[in-house]
PDB file of C-alpha atoms in Angstrom:
ATOM      1  CA  MET A 378       0.095  -0.209   0.050  1.00  0.00           C
ATOM      2  CA  HIS A 379       2.807   2.401   0.894  1.00  0.00           C
ATOM      3  CA  PHE A 380       4.415   1.606  -2.644  1.00  0.00           C
ATOM      4  CA  LEU A 381       1.142   2.124  -4.149  1.00  0.00           C
ATOM      5  CA  LYS A 382       0.763   5.775  -2.579  1.00  0.00           C
ATOM      6  CA  ASN A 383       3.957   6.638  -3.497  1.00  0.00           C
ATOM      7  CA  ASN A 384       3.504   5.770  -7.103  1.00  0.00           C
ATOM      8  CA  ARG A 385       0.288   7.821  -6.792  1.00  0.00           C
ATOM      9  CA  HIS A 386       2.243  10.784  -5.434  1.00  0.00           C
ATOM     10  CA  VAL A 387       4.566  10.642  -8.016  1.00  0.00           C
ATOM     11  CA  SER A 388       2.166  10.383 -10.854  1.00  0.00           C
ATOM     12  CA  ILE A 389       0.269  13.206  -9.744  1.00  0.00           C
ATOM     13  CA  LYS A 390       3.438  15.229  -9.188  1.00  0.00           C
ATOM     14  CA  ASN A 391       4.536  14.132 -12.892  1.00  0.00           C
ATOM     15  CA  ALA A 392       1.075  15.543 -14.000  1.00  0.00           C
ATOM     16  CA  PHE A 393       1.493  18.937 -12.445  1.00  0.00           C
ATOM     17  CA  GLY A 394       4.715  19.312 -14.043  1.00  0.00           C
ATOM     18  CA  MET A 395       3.241  18.511 -17.545  1.00  0.00           C
ATOM     19  CA  LEU A 396       0.514  20.650 -17.135  1.00  0.00           C
ATOM     20  CA  PHE A 397       3.031  23.603 -16.224  1.00  0.00           C
ATOM     21  CA  LEU A 398       5.185  22.841 -19.146  1.00  0.00           C
ATOM     22  CA  ILE A 399       2.187  23.014 -21.400  1.00  0.00           C
ATOM     23  CA  PHE A 400       0.767  26.469 -19.865  1.00  0.00           C
ATOM     24  CA  ILE A 401       4.821  27.868 -19.982  1.00  0.00           C
ATOM     25  CA  SER A 402       4.740  26.641 -23.693  1.00  0.00           C
ATOM     26  CA  LEU A 403       1.154  28.312 -24.349  1.00  0.00           C
ATOM     27  CA  THR A 404       2.434  31.514 -22.824  1.00  0.00           C
ATOM     28  CA  ILE A 405       5.263  31.890 -25.198  1.00  0.00           C
ATOM     29  CA  ALA A 406       3.663  30.958 -28.295  1.00  0.00           C
ATOM     30  CA  GLY A 407       1.163  33.632 -27.225  1.00  0.00           C
ATOM     31  CA  CYS A 408       3.814  36.267 -26.517  1.00  0.00           C
ATOM     32  CA  SER A 409       5.404  35.372 -29.723  1.00  0.00           C
ATOM     33  CA  ALA A 410       2.272  35.408 -31.920  1.00  0.00           C
ATOM     34  CA  ASN A 411       1.709  39.183 -30.251  1.00  0.00           C
ATOM     35  CA  GLY A 412       5.063  39.961 -30.905  1.00  0.00           C
ATOM     36  CA  ALA A 413       4.753  38.826 -34.484  1.00  0.00           C
ATOM     37  CA  THR A 414       1.646  40.872 -34.856  1.00  0.00           C
ATOM     38  CA  GLU A 415       3.563  44.276 -33.832  1.00  0.00           C
ATOM     39  CA  ALA A 416       6.583  43.235 -35.845  1.00  0.00           C
ATOM     40  CA  ASN A 417       4.269  43.020 -39.096  1.00  0.00           C
ATOM     41  CA  GLY A 418       2.858  46.489 -38.263  1.00  0.00           C
ATOM     42  CA  THR A 419      -0.854  45.031 -37.792  1.00  0.00           C
ATOM     43  CA  GLU A 420      -3.255  47.348 -35.545  1.00  0.00           C
ATOM     44  CA  PRO A 421      -4.466  45.790 -32.544  1.00  0.00           C
ATOM     45  CA  GLU A 422      -8.234  45.400 -32.513  1.00  0.00           C
ATOM     46  CA  GLU A 423      -8.442  48.045 -29.430  1.00  0.00           C
ATOM     47  CA  THR A 424      -6.480  50.681 -31.727  1.00  0.00           C
ATOM     48  CA  ALA A 425      -8.786  50.117 -34.498  1.00  0.00           C
ATOM     49  CA  ASP A 426     -11.800  50.409 -32.358  1.00  0.00           C
ATOM     50  CA  LYS A 427     -10.587  53.891 -30.993  1.00  0.00           C
ATOM     51  CA  SER A 428      -9.965  55.123 -34.421  1.00  0.00           C
ATOM     52  CA  GLU A 429     -13.581  53.831 -35.786  1.00  0.00           C
ATOM     53  CA  GLN A 430     -14.801  55.688 -32.608  1.00  0.00           C
ATOM     54  CA  ALA A 431     -13.198  58.911 -33.389  1.00  0.00           C
ATOM     55  CA  ILE A 432     -14.084  58.886 -37.041  1.00  0.00           C
ATOM     56  CA  ARG A 433     -17.673  58.360 -35.772  1.00  0.00           C
ATOM     57  CA  ALA A 434     -17.515  60.858 -33.153  1.00  0.00           C
ATOM     58  CA  VAL A 435     -16.592  63.413 -35.885  1.00  0.00           C
ATOM     59  CA  ILE A 436     -19.309  62.459 -38.137  1.00  0.00           C
ATOM     60  CA  GLU A 437     -22.189  62.821 -35.754  1.00  0.00           C
ATOM     61  CA  LYS A 438     -20.687  66.072 -34.195  1.00  0.00           C
ATOM     62  CA  GLU A 439     -20.570  67.433 -37.638  1.00  0.00           C
ATOM     63  CA  PHE A 440     -23.820  66.386 -38.981  1.00  0.00           C
ATOM     64  CA  ASN A 441     -26.076  66.312 -35.741  1.00  0.00           C
ATOM     65  CA  GLY A 442     -27.473  69.584 -35.358  1.00  0.00           C
ATOM     66  CA  PRO A 443     -26.930  72.331 -36.059  1.00  0.00           C
ATOM     67  CA  ASP A 444     -24.820  73.159 -32.960  1.00  0.00           C
ATOM     68  CA  LYS A 445     -26.699  76.146 -31.551  1.00  0.00           C
ATOM     69  CA  LYS A 446     -23.974  77.210 -29.305  1.00  0.00           C
ATOM     70  CA  TYR A 447     -21.396  77.265 -32.052  1.00  0.00           C
ATOM     71  CA  LYS A 448     -23.345  79.261 -34.207  1.00  0.00           C
ATOM     72  CA  GLU A 449     -23.991  81.757 -31.411  1.00  0.00           C
ATOM     73  CA  LEU A 450     -20.287  81.821 -30.831  1.00  0.00           C
ATOM     74  CA  TRP A 451     -19.671  82.226 -34.564  1.00  0.00           C
ATOM     75  CA  ASP A 452     -22.338  85.081 -34.883  1.00  0.00           C
ATOM     76  CA  ALA A 453     -20.669  87.015 -32.025  1.00  0.00           C
ATOM     77  CA  ALA A 454     -17.282  86.719 -33.401  1.00  0.00           C
ATOM     78  CA  MET A 455     -18.384  87.677 -37.042  1.00  0.00           C
ATOM     79  CA  GLY A 456     -19.881  90.809 -35.188  1.00  0.00           C
ATOM     80  CA  ALA A 457     -16.837  91.651 -33.679  1.00  0.00           C
ATOM     81  CA  GLN A 458     -14.778  91.509 -36.608  1.00  0.00           C
ATOM     82  CA  ILE A 459     -16.796  93.880 -38.486  1.00  0.00           C
ATOM     83  CA  SER A 460     -17.055  95.967 -35.763  1.00  0.00           C
ATOM     84  CA  GLU A 461     -15.237  99.510 -35.447  1.00  0.00           C
ATOM     85  CA  LYS A 462     -12.948  98.160 -32.800  1.00  0.00           C
ATOM     86  CA  TYR A 463     -11.792  95.441 -34.739  1.00  0.00           C
ATOM     87  CA  SER A 464     -12.362  96.001 -38.533  1.00  0.00           C
ATOM     88  CA  GLU A 465      -8.959  97.568 -39.274  1.00  0.00           C
ATOM     89  CA  ASP A 466      -6.802  95.469 -36.659  1.00  0.00           C
ATOM     90  CA  TYR A 467      -6.999  91.806 -37.682  1.00  0.00           C
ATOM     91  CA  GLU A 468      -4.190  90.990 -35.170  1.00  0.00           C
ATOM     92  CA  ALA A 469      -6.174  92.384 -32.324  1.00  0.00           C
ATOM     93  CA  TYR A 470      -9.590  90.643 -33.481  1.00  0.00           C
ATOM     94  CA  LEU A 471      -7.568  87.323 -33.118  1.00  0.00           C
ATOM     95  CA  GLU A 472      -6.934  88.182 -29.357  1.00  0.00           C
ATOM     96  CA  SER A 473     -10.453  89.341 -28.737  1.00  0.00           C
ATOM     97  CA  PRO A 474     -12.657  87.497 -26.444  1.00  0.00           C
ATOM     98  CA  GLU A 475     -15.225  86.569 -28.994  1.00  0.00           C
ATOM     99  CA  TYR A 476     -12.698  85.272 -31.214  1.00  0.00           C
ATOM    100  CA  GLN A 477     -10.786  83.263 -28.703  1.00  0.00           C
ATOM    101  CA  ALA A 478     -14.051  81.798 -27.171  1.00  0.00           C
ATOM    102  CA  LEU A 479     -14.744  80.559 -30.666  1.00  0.00           C
ATOM    103  CA  MET A 480     -11.597  78.892 -31.319  1.00  0.00           C
ATOM    104  CA  SER A 481     -11.949  77.138 -27.670  1.00  0.00           C
ATOM    105  CA  TYR A 482     -15.394  75.911 -28.356  1.00  0.00           C
ATOM    106  CA  THR A 483     -13.866  74.278 -31.694  1.00  0.00           C
ATOM    107  CA  GLU A 484     -10.763  72.695 -29.971  1.00  0.00           C
ATOM    108  CA  GLU A 485     -13.214  71.286 -27.182  1.00  0.00           C
ATOM    109  CA  THR A 486     -15.393  69.899 -29.706  1.00  0.00           C
ATOM    110  CA  TYR A 487     -12.931  68.453 -32.389  1.00  0.00           C
ATOM    111  CA  ALA A 488      -9.223  68.406 -31.000  1.00  0.00           C
ATOM    112  CA  PRO A 489      -9.394  64.994 -28.973  1.00  0.00           C
ATOM    113  CA  TYR A 490     -10.072  63.295 -32.024  1.00  0.00           C
ATOM    114  CA  PHE A 491      -7.317  64.512 -34.162  1.00  0.00           C
ATOM    115  CA  THR A 492      -3.345  64.481 -34.496  1.00  0.00           C
ATOM    116  CA  ASP A 493      -2.190  68.214 -34.141  1.00  0.00           C
ATOM    117  CA  ASN A 494      -1.939  68.564 -37.840  1.00  0.00           C
ATOM    118  CA  GLY A 495      -5.236  66.786 -38.699  1.00  0.00           C
ATOM    119  CA  TYR A 496      -6.841  69.084 -36.230  1.00  0.00           C
ATOM    120  CA  ASP A 497      -5.498  72.248 -37.723  1.00  0.00           C
ATOM    121  CA  ASN A 498      -6.302  70.831 -41.415  1.00  0.00           C
ATOM    122  CA  PHE A 499      -9.873  70.262 -40.121  1.00  0.00           C
ATOM    123  CA  ILE A 500     -11.062  73.400 -38.514  1.00  0.00           C
ATOM    124  CA  ASN A 501      -9.577  75.190 -41.760  1.00  0.00           C
ATOM    125  CA  GLN A 502     -11.802  73.165 -44.168  1.00  0.00           C
ATOM    126  CA  ALA A 503     -14.467  71.460 -42.848  1.00  0.00           C
ATOM    127  CA  ALA A 504     -15.280  71.897 -39.259  1.00  0.00           C
ATOM    128  CA  PHE A 505     -18.828  73.154 -38.419  1.00  0.00           C
ATOM    129  CA  MET A 506     -19.464  73.504 -42.071  1.00  0.00           C
ATOM    130  CA  TYR A 507     -23.008  72.729 -41.790  1.00  0.00           C
ATOM    131  CA  ALA A 508     -23.599  75.079 -38.486  1.00  0.00           C
ATOM    132  CA  THR A 509     -23.789  78.352 -39.638  1.00  0.00           C
ATOM    133  CA  PHE A 510     -26.896  78.920 -41.896  1.00  0.00           C
ATOM    134  CA  ASP A 511     -29.703  81.184 -40.607  1.00  0.00           C
ATOM    135  CA  GLU A 512     -32.768  79.242 -41.423  1.00  0.00           C
ATOM    136  CA  ASP A 513     -34.416  76.813 -38.878  1.00  0.00           C
ATOM    137  CA  TYR A 514     -33.490  73.529 -40.005  1.00  0.00           C
ATOM    138  CA  GLN A 515     -32.392  70.129 -38.207  1.00  0.00           C
ATOM    139  CA  LEU A 516     -29.910  67.698 -39.260  1.00  0.00           C
ATOM    140  CA  ASN A 517     -29.495  63.804 -38.204  1.00  0.00           C
ATOM    141  CA  THR A 518     -27.266  61.254 -39.233  1.00  0.00           C
ATOM    142  CA  SER A 519     -27.884  57.325 -39.536  1.00  0.00           C
ATOM    143  CA  ALA A 520     -26.501  54.214 -40.916  1.00  0.00           C
ATOM    144  CA  ILE A 521     -22.741  55.114 -40.202  1.00  0.00           C
ATOM    145  CA  GLU A 522     -20.807  52.363 -41.686  1.00  0.00           C
ATOM    146  CA  ILE A 523     -16.577  52.415 -41.149  1.00  0.00           C
ATOM    147  CA  ALA A 524     -14.628  49.786 -42.670  1.00  0.00           C
ATOM    148  CA  GLN A 525     -10.910  49.430 -41.772  1.00  0.00           C
ATOM    149  CA  ASN A 526      -8.618  48.403 -45.018  1.00  0.00           C
ATOM    150  CA  GLU A 527      -7.149  45.254 -44.866  1.00  0.00           C
ATOM    151  CA  LYS A 528      -3.960  46.003 -46.485  1.00  0.00           C
ATOM    152  CA  GLU A 529      -3.333  49.347 -44.578  1.00  0.00           C
ATOM    153  CA  PRO A 530      -4.732  49.751 -41.333  1.00  0.00           C
ATOM    154  CA  THR A 531      -4.305  53.478 -40.746  1.00  0.00           C
ATOM    155  CA  LEU A 532      -6.853  53.880 -43.833  1.00  0.00           C
ATOM    156  CA  TYR A 533     -10.644  53.902 -43.334  1.00  0.00           C
ATOM    157  CA  ASP A 534     -13.505  54.188 -45.829  1.00  0.00           C
ATOM    158  CA  PHE A 535     -17.079  55.054 -44.547  1.00  0.00           C
ATOM    159  CA  THR A 536     -20.674  55.698 -45.632  1.00  0.00           C
ATOM    160  CA  PHE A 537     -23.621  57.645 -43.621  1.00  0.00           C
ATOM    161  CA  GLN A 538     -26.735  59.256 -44.308  1.00  0.00           C
ATOM    162  CA  VAL A 539     -27.922  62.373 -43.118  1.00  0.00           C
ATOM    163  CA  GLU A 540     -31.483  63.597 -42.785  1.00  0.00           C
ATOM    164  CA  TYR A 541     -32.255  67.185 -43.488  1.00  0.00           C
ATOM    165  CA  THR A 542     -35.451  68.620 -42.112  1.00  0.00           C
ATOM    166  CA  ASP A 543     -36.274  72.159 -43.265  1.00  0.00           C
ATOM    167  CA  GLU A 544     -38.161  75.053 -41.503  1.00  0.00           C
ATOM    168  CA  ASN A 545     -41.372  73.561 -43.019  1.00  0.00           C
ATOM    169  CA  GLY A 546     -40.948  70.088 -41.429  1.00  0.00           C
ATOM    170  CA  GLU A 547     -40.086  68.630 -44.860  1.00  0.00           C
ATOM    171  CA  ALA A 548     -37.362  65.588 -44.616  1.00  0.00           C
ATOM    172  CA  GLU A 549     -34.864  64.933 -47.010  1.00  0.00           C
ATOM    173  CA  PRO A 550     -32.093  62.470 -46.971  1.00  0.00           C
ATOM    174  CA  PHE A 551     -28.487  62.782 -48.302  1.00  0.00           C
ATOM    175  CA  ASN A 552     -25.686  59.959 -48.903  1.00  0.00           C
ATOM    176  CA  PHE A 553     -22.411  60.615 -48.088  1.00  0.00           C
ATOM    177  CA  LYS A 554     -19.065  58.505 -48.382  1.00  0.00           C
ATOM    178  CA  GLY A 555     -15.414  59.490 -47.575  1.00  0.00           C
ATOM    179  CA  ASP A 556     -12.417  58.173 -46.055  1.00  0.00           C
ATOM    180  CA  ALA A 557      -9.799  58.983 -43.454  1.00  0.00           C
ATOM    181  CA  ILE A 558      -6.035  58.286 -42.199  1.00  0.00           C
ATOM    182  CA  ALA A 559      -5.667  57.634 -38.631  1.00  0.00           C
ATOM    183  CA  PRO A 560      -2.181  57.356 -38.205  1.00  0.00           C
ATOM    184  CA  GLU A 561      -2.127  57.379 -34.127  1.00  0.00           C
ATOM    185  CA  ASP A 562      -4.071  55.453 -31.566  1.00  0.00           C
ATOM    186  CA  GLY A 563      -7.581  56.770 -32.093  1.00  0.00           C
ATOM    187  CA  LYS A 564      -6.192  60.150 -33.763  1.00  0.00           C
ATOM    188  CA  ILE A 565      -7.460  60.975 -37.137  1.00  0.00           C
ATOM    189  CA  GLY A 566      -4.894  62.866 -39.367  1.00  0.00           C
ATOM    190  CA  ARG A 567      -7.383  63.584 -42.283  1.00  0.00           C
ATOM    191  CA  ILE A 568     -10.911  63.045 -43.059  1.00  0.00           C
ATOM    192  CA  GLN A 569     -12.905  63.682 -46.094  1.00  0.00           C
ATOM    193  CA  TYR A 570     -16.268  63.269 -47.422  1.00  0.00           C
ATOM    194  CA  MET A 571     -18.354  63.771 -50.472  1.00  0.00           C
ATOM    195  CA  ASP A 572     -21.240  65.994 -50.721  1.00  0.00           C
ATOM    196  CA  GLY A 573     -22.808  65.443 -53.811  1.00  0.00           C
ATOM    197  CA  PHE A 574     -21.950  68.915 -55.105  1.00  0.00           C
ATOM    198  CA  GLU A 575     -24.520  70.839 -56.853  1.00  0.00           C
ATOM    199  CA  ASP A 576     -27.363  68.554 -55.507  1.00  0.00           C
ATOM    200  CA  GLY A 577     -25.789  68.037 -52.012  1.00  0.00           C
ATOM    201  CA  LEU A 578     -26.568  69.056 -48.813  1.00  0.00           C
ATOM    202  CA  LEU A 579     -24.392  71.896 -48.712  1.00  0.00           C
ATOM    203  CA  ALA A 580     -25.618  73.192 -51.822  1.00  0.00           C
ATOM    204  CA  THR A 581     -29.364  72.558 -50.300  1.00  0.00           C
ATOM    205  CA  LEU A 582     -28.510  74.734 -47.362  1.00  0.00           C
ATOM    206  CA  ARG A 583     -27.270  77.544 -49.328  1.00  0.00           C
ATOM    207  CA  ASN A 584     -29.911  77.944 -51.402  1.00  0.00           C
ATOM    208  CA  ASN A 585     -32.458  77.789 -48.774  1.00  0.00           C
TER     209      ASN A 585
END
């Protein structure tokens, strides 16, 4: 009996030893796989998710609205620019409280989603482009689809729809498509979208 107990003890000990070796082997294999993924330059899934979230956030902020606070700050800044105090002194206007408030709100709204250069380009070309019209209207986004490029993980293509409702309550859908580059974790370096030009949403807002 003592011999059987010893054999059983040895067998259990050997079994635990084998399990430990298997665990170590799997851990090393997992680390190697992760290392190979990083070496190949493939974006981790978490990074891709953050970039998609940034793109989605920018689309929703730009096309849900209009942003009434931005419109108020914009009107105040434009009024200050043509005022007697600043009309002939642009440098002083850039330091005015009205302009600074506008820039602060823009930065608060969009800067977290962009690289430094990406943010500068966006606010100079596209930020709040659909928010400064005087008519009574509403914009709502839907059907946002974002796809990461399989060969180049920093590139994204997307489509979405914007429903425009005019002051009479009549609604019209507009389809958009575009692309973005996210060179950093959750940070957009460039984003652009097609608006349909003559028959697009921007033209409709300008003509109403």
